PDB file of C-alpha atoms in Angstrom:
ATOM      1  CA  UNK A1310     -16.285 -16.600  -6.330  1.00  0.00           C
ATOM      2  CA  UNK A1311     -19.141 -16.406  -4.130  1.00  0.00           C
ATOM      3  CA  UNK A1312     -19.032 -13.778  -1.334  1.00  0.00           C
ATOM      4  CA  UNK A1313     -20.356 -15.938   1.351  1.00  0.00           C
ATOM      5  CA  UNK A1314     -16.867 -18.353  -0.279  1.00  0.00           C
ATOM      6  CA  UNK A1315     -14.953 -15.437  -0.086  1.00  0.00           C
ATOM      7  CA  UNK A1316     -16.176 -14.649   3.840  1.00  0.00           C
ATOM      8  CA  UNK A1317     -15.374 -18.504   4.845  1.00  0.00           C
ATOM      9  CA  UNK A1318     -12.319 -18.225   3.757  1.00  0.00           C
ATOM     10  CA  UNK A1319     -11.145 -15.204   5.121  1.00  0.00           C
ATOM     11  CA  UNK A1320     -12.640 -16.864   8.549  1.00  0.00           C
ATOM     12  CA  UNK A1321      -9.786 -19.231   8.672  1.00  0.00           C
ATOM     13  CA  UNK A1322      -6.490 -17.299   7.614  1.00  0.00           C
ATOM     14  CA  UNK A1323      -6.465 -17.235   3.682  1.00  0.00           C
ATOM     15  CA  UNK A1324      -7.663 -13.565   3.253  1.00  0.00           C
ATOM     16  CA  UNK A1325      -8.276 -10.678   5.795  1.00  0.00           C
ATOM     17  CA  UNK A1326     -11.175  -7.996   4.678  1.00  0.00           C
ATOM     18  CA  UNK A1327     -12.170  -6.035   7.883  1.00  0.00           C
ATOM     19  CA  UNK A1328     -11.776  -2.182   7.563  1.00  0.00           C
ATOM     20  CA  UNK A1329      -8.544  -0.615   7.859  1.00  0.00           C
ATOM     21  CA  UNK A1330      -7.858  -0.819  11.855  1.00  0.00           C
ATOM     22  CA  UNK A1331      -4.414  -0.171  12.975  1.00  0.00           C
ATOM     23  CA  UNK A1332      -2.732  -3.416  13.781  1.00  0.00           C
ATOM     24  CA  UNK A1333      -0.786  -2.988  16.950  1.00  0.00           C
ATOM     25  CA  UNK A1334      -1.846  -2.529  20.554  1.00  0.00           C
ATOM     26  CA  UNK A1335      -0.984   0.384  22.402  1.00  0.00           C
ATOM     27  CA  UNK A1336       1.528  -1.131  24.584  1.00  0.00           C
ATOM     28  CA  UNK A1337       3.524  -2.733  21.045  1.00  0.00           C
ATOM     29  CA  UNK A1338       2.825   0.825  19.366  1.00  0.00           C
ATOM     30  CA  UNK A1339       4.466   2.366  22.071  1.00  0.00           C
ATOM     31  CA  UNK A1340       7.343  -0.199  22.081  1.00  0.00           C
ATOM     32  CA  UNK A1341       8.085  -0.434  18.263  1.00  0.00           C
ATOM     33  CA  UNK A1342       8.396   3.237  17.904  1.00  0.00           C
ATOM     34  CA  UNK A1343      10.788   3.692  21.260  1.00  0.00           C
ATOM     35  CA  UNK A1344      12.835   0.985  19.990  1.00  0.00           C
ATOM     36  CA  UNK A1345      13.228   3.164  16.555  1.00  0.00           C
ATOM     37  CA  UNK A1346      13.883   6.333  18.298  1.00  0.00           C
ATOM     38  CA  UNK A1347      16.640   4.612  20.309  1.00  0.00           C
ATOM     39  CA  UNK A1348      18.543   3.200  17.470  1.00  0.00           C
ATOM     40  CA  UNK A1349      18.503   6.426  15.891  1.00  0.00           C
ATOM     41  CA  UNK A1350      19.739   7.907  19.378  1.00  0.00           C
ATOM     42  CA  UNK A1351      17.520  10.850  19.714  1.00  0.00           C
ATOM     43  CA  UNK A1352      17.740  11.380  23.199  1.00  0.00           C
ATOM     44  CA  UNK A1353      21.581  12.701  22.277  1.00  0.00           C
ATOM     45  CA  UNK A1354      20.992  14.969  18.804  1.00  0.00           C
ATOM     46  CA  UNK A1355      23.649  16.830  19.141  1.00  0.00           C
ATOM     47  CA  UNK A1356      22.854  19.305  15.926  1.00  0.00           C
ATOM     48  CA  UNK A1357      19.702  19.937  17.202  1.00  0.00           C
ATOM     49  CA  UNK A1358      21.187  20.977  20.931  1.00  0.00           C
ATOM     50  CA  UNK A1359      23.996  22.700  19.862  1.00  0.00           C
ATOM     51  CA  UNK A1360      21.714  25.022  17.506  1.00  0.00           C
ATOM     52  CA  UNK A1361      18.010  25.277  18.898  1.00  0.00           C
ATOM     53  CA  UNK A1362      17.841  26.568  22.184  1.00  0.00           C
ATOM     54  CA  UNK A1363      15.359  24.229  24.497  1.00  0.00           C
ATOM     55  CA  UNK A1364      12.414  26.529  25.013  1.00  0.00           C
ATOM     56  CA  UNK A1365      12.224  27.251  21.177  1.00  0.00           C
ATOM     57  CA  UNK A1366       8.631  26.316  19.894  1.00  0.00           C
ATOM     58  CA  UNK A1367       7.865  25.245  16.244  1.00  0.00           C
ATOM     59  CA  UNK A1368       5.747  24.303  13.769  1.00  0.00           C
ATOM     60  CA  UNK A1369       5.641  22.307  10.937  1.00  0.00           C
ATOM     61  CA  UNK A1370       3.947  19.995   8.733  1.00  0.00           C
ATOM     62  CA  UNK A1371       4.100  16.576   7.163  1.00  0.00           C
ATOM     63  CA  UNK A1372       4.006  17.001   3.126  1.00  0.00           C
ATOM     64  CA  UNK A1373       4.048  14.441   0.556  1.00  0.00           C
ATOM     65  CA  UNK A1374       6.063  15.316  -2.655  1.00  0.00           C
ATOM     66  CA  UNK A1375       4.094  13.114  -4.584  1.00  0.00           C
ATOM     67  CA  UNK A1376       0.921  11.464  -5.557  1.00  0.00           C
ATOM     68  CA  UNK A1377       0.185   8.579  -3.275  1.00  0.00           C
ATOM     69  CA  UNK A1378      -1.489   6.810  -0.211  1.00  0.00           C
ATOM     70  CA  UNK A1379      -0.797   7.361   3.283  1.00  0.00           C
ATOM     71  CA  UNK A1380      -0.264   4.816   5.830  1.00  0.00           C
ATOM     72  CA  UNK A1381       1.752   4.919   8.951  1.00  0.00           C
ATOM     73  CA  UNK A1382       0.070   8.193  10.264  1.00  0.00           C
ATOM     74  CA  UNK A1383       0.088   7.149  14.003  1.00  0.00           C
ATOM     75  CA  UNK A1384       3.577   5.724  14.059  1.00  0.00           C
ATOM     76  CA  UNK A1385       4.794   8.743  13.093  1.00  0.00           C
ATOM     77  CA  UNK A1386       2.462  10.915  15.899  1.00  0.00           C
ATOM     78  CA  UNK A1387       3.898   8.477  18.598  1.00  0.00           C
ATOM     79  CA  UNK A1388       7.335   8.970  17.794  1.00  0.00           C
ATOM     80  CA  UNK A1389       7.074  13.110  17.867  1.00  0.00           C
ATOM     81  CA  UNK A1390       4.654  12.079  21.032  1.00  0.00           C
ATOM     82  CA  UNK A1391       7.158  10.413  22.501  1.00  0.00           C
ATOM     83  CA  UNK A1392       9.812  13.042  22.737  1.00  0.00           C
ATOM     84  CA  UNK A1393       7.064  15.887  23.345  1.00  0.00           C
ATOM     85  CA  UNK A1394       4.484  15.075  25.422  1.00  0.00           C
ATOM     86  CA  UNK A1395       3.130  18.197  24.899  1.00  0.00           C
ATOM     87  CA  UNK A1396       2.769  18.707  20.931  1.00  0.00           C
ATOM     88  CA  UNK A1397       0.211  19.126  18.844  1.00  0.00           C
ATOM     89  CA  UNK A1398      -1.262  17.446  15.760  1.00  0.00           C
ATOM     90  CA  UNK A1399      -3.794  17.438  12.883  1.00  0.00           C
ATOM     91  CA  UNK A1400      -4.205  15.045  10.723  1.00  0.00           C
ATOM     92  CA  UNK A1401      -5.663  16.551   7.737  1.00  0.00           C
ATOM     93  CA  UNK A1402      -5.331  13.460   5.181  1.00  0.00           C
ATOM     94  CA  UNK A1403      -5.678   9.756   7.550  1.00  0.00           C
ATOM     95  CA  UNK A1404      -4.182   6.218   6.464  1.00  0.00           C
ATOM     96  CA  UNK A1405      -5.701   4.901   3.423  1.00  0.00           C
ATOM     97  CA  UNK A1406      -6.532   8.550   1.704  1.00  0.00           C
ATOM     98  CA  UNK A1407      -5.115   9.011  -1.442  1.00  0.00           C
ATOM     99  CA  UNK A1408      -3.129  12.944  -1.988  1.00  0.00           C
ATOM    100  CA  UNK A1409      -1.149  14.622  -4.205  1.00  0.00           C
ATOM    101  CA  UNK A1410       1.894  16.812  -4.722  1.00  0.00           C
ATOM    102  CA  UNK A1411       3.173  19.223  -2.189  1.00  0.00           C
ATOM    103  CA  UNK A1412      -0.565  17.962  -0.078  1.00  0.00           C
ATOM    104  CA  UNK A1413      -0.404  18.709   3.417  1.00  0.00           C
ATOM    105  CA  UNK A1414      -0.753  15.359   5.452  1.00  0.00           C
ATOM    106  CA  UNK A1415      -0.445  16.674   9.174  1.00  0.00           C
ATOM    107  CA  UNK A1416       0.396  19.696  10.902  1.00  0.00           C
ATOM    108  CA  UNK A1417       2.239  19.880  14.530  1.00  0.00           C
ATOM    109  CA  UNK A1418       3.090  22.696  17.239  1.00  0.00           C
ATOM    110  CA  UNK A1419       5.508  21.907  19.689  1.00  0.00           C
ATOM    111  CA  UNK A1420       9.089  21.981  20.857  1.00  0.00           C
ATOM    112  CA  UNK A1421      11.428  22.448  18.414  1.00  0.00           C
ATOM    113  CA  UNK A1422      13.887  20.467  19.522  1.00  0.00           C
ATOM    114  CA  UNK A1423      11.598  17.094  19.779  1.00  0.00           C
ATOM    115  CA  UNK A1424       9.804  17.822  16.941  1.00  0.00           C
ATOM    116  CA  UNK A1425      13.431  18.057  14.852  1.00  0.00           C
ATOM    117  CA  UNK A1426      14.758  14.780  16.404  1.00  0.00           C
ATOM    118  CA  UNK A1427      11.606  12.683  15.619  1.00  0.00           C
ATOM    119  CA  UNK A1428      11.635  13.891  12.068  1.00  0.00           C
ATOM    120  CA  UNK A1429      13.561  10.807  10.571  1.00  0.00           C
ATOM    121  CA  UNK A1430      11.823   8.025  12.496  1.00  0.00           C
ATOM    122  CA  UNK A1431       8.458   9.552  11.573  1.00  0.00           C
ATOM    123  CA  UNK A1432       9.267  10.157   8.083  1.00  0.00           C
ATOM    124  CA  UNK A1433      10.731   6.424   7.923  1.00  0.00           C
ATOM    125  CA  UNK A1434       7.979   4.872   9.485  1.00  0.00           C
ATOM    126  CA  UNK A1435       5.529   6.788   7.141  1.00  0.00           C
ATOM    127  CA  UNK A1436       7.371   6.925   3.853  1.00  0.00           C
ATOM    128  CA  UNK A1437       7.928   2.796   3.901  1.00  0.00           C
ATOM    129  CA  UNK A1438       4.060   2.027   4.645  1.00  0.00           C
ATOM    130  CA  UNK A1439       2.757   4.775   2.494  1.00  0.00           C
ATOM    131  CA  UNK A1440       5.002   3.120  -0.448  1.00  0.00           C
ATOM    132  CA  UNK A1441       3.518   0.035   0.068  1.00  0.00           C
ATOM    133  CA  UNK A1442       0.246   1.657   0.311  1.00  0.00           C
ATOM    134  CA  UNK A1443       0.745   3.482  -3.114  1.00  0.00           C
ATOM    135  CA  UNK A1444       1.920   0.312  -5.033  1.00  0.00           C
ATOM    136  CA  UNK A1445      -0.877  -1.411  -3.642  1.00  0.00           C
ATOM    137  CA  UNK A1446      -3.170   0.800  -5.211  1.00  0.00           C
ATOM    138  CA  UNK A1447      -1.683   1.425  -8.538  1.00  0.00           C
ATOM    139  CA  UNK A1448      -1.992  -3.000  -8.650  1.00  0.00           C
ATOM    140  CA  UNK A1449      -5.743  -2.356  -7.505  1.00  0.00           C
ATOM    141  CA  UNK A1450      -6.605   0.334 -10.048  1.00  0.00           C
ATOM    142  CA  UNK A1451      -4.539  -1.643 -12.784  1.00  0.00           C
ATOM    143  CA  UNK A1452      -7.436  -4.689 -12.400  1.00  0.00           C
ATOM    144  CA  UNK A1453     -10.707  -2.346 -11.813  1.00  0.00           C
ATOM    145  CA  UNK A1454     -13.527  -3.881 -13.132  1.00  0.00           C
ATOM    146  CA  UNK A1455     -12.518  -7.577 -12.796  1.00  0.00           C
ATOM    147  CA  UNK A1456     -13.472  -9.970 -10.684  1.00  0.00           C
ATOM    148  CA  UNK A1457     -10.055 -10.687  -9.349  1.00  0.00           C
ATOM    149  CA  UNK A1458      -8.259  -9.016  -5.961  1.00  0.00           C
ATOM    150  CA  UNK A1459      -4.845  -8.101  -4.795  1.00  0.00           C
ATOM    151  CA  UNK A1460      -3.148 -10.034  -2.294  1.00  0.00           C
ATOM    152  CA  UNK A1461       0.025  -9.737  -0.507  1.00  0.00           C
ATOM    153  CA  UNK A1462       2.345 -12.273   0.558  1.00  0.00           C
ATOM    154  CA  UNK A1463       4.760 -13.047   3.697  1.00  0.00           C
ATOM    155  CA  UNK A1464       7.858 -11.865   1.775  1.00  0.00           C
ATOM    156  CA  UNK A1465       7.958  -8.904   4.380  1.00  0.00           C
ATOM    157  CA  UNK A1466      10.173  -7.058   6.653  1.00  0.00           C
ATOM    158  CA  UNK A1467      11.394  -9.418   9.820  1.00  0.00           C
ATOM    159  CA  UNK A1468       8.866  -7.789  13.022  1.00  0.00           C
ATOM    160  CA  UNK A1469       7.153  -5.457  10.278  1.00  0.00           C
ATOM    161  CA  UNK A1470       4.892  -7.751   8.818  1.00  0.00           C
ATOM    162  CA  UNK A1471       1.529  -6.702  10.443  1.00  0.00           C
ATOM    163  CA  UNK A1472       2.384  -3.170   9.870  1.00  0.00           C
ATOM    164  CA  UNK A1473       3.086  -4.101   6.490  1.00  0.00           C
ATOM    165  CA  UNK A1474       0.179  -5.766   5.519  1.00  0.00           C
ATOM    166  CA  UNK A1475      -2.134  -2.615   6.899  1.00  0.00           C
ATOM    167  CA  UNK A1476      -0.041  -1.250   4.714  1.00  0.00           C
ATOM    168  CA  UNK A1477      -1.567  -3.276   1.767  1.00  0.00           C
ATOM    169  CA  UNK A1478      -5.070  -3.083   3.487  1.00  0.00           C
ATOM    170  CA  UNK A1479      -4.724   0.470   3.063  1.00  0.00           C
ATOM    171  CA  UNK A1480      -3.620   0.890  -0.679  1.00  0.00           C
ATOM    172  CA  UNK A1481      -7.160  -1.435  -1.160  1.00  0.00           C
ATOM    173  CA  UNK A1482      -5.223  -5.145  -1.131  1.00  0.00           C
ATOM    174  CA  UNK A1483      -6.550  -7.954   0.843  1.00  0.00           C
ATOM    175  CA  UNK A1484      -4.032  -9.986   2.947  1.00  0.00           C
ATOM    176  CA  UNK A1485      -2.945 -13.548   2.332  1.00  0.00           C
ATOM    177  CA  UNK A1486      -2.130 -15.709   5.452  1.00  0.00           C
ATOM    178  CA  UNK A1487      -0.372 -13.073   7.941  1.00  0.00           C
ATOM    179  CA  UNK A1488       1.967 -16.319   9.289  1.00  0.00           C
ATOM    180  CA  UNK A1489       2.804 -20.327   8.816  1.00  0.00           C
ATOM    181  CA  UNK A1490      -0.253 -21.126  11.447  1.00  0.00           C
ATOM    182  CA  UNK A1491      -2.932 -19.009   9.866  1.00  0.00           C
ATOM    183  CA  UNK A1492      -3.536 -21.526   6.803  1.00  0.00           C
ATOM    184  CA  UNK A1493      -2.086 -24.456   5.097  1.00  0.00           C
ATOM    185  CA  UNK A1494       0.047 -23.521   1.930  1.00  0.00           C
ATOM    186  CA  UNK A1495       1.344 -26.826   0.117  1.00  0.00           C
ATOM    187  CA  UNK A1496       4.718 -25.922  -1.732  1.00  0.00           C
ATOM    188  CA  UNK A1497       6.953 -27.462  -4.420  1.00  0.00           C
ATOM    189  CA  UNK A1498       9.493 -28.450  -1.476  1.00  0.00           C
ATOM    190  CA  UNK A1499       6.710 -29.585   0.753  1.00  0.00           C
ATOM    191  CA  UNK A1500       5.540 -31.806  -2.198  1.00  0.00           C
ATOM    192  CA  UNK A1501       9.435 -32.825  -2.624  1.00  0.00           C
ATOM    193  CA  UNK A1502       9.192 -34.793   0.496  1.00  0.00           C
ATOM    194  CA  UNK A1503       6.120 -36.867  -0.285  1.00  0.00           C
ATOM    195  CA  UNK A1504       7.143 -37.431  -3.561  1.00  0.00           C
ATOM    196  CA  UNK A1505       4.819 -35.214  -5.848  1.00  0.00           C
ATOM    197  CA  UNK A1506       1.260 -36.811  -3.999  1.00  0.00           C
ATOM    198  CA  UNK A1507      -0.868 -34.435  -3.855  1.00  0.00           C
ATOM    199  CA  UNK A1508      -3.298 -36.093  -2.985  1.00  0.00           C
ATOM    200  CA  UNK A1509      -1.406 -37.421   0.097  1.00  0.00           C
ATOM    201  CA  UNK A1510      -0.311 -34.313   1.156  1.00  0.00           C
ATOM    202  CA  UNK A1511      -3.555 -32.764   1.129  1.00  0.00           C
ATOM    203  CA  UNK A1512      -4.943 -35.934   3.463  1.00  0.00           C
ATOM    204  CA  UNK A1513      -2.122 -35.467   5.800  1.00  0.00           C
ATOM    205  CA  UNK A1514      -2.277 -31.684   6.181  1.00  0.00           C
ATOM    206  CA  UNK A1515      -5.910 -32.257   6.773  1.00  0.00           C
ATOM    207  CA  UNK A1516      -4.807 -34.636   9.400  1.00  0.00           C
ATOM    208  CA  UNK A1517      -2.670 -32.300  11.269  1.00  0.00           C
ATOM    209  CA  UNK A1518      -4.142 -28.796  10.762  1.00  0.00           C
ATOM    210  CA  UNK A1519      -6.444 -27.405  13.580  1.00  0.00           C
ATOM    211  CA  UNK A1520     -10.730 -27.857  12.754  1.00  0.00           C
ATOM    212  CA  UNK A1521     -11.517 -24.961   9.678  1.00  0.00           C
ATOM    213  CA  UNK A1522      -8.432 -24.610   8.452  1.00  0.00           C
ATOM    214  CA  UNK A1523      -8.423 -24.291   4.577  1.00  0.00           C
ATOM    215  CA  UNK A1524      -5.634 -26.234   2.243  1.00  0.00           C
ATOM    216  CA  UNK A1525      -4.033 -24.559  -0.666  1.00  0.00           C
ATOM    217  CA  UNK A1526      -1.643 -26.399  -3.079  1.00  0.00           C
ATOM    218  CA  UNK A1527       0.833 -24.689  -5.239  1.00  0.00           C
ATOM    219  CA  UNK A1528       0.168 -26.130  -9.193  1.00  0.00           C
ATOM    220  CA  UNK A1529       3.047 -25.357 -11.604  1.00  0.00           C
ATOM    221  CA  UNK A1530       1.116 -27.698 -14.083  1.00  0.00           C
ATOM    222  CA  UNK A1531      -2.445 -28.367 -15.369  1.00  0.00           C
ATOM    223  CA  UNK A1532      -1.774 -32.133 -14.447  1.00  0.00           C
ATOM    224  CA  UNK A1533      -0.956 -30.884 -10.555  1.00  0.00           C
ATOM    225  CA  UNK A1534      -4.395 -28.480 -10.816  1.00  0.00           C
ATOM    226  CA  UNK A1535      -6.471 -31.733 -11.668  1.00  0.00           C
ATOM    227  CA  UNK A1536      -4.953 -33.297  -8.905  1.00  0.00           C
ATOM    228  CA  UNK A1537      -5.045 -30.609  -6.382  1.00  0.00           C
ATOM    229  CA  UNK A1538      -8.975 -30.495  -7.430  1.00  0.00           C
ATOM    230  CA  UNK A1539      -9.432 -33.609  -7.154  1.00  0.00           C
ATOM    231  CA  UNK A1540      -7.865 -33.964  -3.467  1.00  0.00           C
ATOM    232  CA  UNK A1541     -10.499 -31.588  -2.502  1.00  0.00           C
ATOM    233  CA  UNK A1542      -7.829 -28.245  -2.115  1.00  0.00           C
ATOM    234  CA  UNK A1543      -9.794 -24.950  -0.895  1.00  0.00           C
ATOM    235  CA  UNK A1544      -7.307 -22.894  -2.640  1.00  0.00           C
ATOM    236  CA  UNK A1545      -5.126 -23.517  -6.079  1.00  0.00           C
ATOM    237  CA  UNK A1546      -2.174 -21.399  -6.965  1.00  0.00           C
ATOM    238  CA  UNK A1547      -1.026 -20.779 -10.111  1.00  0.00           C
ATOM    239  CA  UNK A1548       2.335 -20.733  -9.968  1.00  0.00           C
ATOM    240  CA  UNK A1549       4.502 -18.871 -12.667  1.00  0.00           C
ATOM    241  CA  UNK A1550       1.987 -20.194 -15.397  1.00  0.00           C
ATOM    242  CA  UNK A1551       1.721 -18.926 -18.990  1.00  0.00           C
ATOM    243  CA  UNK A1552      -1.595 -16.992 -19.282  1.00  0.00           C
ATOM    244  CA  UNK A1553      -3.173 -19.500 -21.447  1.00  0.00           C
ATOM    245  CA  UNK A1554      -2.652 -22.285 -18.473  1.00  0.00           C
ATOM    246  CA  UNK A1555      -3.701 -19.814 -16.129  1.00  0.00           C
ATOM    247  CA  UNK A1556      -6.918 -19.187 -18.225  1.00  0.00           C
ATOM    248  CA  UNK A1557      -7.529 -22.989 -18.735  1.00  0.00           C
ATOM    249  CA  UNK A1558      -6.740 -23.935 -15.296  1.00  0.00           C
ATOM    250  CA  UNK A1559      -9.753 -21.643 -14.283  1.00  0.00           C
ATOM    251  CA  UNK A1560     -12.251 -23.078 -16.313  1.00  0.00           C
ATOM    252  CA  UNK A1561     -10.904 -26.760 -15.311  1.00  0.00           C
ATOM    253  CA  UNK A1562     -11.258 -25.923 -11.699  1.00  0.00           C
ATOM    254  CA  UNK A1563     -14.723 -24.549 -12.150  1.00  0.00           C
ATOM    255  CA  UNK A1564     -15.671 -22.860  -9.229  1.00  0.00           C
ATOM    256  CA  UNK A1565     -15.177 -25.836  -6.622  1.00  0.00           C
ATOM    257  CA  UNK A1566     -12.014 -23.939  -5.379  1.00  0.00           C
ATOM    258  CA  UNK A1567     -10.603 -20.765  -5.590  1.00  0.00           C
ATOM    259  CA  UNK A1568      -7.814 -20.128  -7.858  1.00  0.00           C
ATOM    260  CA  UNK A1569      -4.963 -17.624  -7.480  1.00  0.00           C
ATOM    261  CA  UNK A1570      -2.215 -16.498  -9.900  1.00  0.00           C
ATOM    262  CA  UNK A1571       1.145 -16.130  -8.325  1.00  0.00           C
ATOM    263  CA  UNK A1572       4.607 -15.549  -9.406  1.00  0.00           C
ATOM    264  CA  UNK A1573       6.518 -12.368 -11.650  1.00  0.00           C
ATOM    265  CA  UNK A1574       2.961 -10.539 -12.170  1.00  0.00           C
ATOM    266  CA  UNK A1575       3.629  -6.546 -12.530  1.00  0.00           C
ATOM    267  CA  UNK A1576       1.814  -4.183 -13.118  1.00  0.00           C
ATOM    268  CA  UNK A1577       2.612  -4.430 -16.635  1.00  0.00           C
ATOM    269  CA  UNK A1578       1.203  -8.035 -16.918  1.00  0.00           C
ATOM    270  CA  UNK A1579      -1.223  -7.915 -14.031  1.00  0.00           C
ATOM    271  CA  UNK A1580      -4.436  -7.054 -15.440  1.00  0.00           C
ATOM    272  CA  UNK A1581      -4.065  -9.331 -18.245  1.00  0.00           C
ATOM    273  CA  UNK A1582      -3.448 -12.091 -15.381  1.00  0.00           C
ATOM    274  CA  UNK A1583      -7.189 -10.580 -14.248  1.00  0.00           C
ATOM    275  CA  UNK A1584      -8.781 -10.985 -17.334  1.00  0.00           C
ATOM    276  CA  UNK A1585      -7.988 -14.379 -17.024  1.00  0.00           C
ATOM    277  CA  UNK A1586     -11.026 -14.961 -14.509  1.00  0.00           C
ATOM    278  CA  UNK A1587      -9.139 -15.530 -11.361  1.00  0.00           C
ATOM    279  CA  UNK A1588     -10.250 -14.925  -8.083  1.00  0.00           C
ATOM    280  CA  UNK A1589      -6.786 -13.610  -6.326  1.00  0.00           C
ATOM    281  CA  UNK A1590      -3.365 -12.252  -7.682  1.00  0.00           C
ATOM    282  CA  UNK A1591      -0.631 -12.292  -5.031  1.00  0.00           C
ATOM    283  CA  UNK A1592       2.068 -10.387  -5.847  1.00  0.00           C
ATOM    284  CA  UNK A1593       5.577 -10.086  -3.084  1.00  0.00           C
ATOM    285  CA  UNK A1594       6.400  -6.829  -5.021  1.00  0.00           C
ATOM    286  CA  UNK A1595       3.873  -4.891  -2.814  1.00  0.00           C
ATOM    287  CA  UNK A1596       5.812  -5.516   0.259  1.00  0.00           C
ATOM    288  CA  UNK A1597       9.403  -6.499  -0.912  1.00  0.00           C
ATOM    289  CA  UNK A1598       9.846  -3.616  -3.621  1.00  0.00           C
ATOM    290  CA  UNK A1599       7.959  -0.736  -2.820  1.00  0.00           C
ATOM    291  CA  UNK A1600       9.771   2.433  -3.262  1.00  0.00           C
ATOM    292  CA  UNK A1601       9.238   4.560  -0.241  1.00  0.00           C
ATOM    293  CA  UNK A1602       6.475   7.709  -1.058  1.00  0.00           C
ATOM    294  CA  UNK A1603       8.990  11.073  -0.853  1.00  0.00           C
ATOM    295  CA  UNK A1604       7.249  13.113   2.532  1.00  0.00           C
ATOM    296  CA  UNK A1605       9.399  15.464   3.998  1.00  0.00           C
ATOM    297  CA  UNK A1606       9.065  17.868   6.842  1.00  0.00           C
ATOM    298  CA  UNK A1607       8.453  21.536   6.171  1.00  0.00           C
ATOM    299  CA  UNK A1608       8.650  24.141   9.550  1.00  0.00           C
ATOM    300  CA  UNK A1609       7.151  27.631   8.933  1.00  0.00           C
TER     301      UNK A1609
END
């Protein structure tokens, strides 16, 4: 695929390449990570005030316990933030570098007492994106050297999905459409209720989808690629296929869309999905599945 294809594409919702920018404002930064501190009730830790005294002063760092990416580095600085005002922090490893065991990610100086009860909500916030971020990259590295990418998918945490997907962006993944109105994504159900036309559901979508908006079709069959090809689709999945449909179903759609291999790939099976010639691999494993990257807390 072409990069200026590649670029178009991304305009309009498919794919998302800028740099690695944190997604959230300020104001929802400050809001997500209050809301977490809450729930965990930190304003009333009642070890931490029945054993540290309040003008006890501490310091401590952030270490991972294994190999992997980071991501989630400035959730975790707002929620010790939050409760001290007045700590202190360097960030010796940012999101998207890659460490590994016992590394030192961030050092802090404060409080004791705030540093202590915004240990679990940092840890959380940073040990679920940095998983993702990890198993990202391992599905990157596993297809180095192909011409295909890694792609997430929407099967993400309810209100985490943004942070989830820099997530991906920071193990090296692209993102697929980050919700329903970003792109048009023609399903098996969705082709259910016009009775298998692909053709006419392609010609309606293009009806009712706002100017630039691209049209992928799910194809479970070579039959439903010709026809998805034919109807003029941007985009055509390849849905659970066998490797040798996958690999035909590229050279039958020839360039005039791209083509992306969905469904069951790990990282077992996903580079020989690669070596197939596709352009994108989407796999929900990177969001849904990711086991959490072991950090821990360490005070002098």
């Amino acid at each position: 695929m072409s990069q200026r294809r590649e670029s178009e594409l991304a305009a309009h919702g498919f794919v998302r390449e800028e740099g690695l920018h944190f997604p959230l404002t300020k104001r929802e930064l400050t809001t997500i990570v209050a809301a977490a501190l809450q729930e965990d009730d930190t304003r009333h830790d009642i070890t931490t005030a029945a054993t540290v005294t309040s003008n006890r002063r501490g310091r401590c760092n952030v270490v991972a316990r294994q190999a992997g990416v980071i991501a989630g580095l400035t959730l975790a600085c707002e929620a010790f933030e939050q409760l001290d005002p007045t700590v202190t922090m360097r960030i010796e490893h940012a999101d998207g570098s890659r460490v590994g065991p016992q590394t030192s990610v961030m050092f802090l100086s404060g409080h004791a007492r705030g540093l202590l009860s915004a240990e679990r909500v940092a840890l959380n916030f940073m040990q679920r994106l940095s998983g993702i971020a990890t198993l990202t990259a391992r599905y990157v590295e596993a297809i180095a050297g192909t011409r295909a990418h890694i792609l997430d998918t929407r099967k993400t945490t309810p209100l985490l999905r943004r942070l989830e997907k820099y997530a991906v962006r920071a193990g090296g993944g692209l993102n697929h459409r980050m919700d329903l109105s970003s792109a048009v994504l023609i399903k098996d159900n969705h082709l259910a209720a016009v009775d298998g036309d692909i053709a006419v559901a392609v010609t309606r979508a293009r009806a009712v989808a706002p100017p630039g908006i691209k049209v992928e079709v799910e194809c479970d069959t070579l039959d439903e690629v010709r026809a998805a090809v034919d109807a003029g689709a941007d985009v055509i999945m390849l849905d659970n296929m066998q490797l040798l449909d996958v690999r035909e179903a590229v050279k039958l759609v020839d360039g005039r869309a791209v083509t992306e291999a969905s469904g069951g790939i790990t990282l077992d099976t996903v580079r020989f999905v690669a070596e197939t010639g596709v352009d994108w691999i989407s796999v929900g494993a990177l969001t849904h599945s990711a086991p959490a990257l072991d950090l821990a807390l360490d005070f002098d």
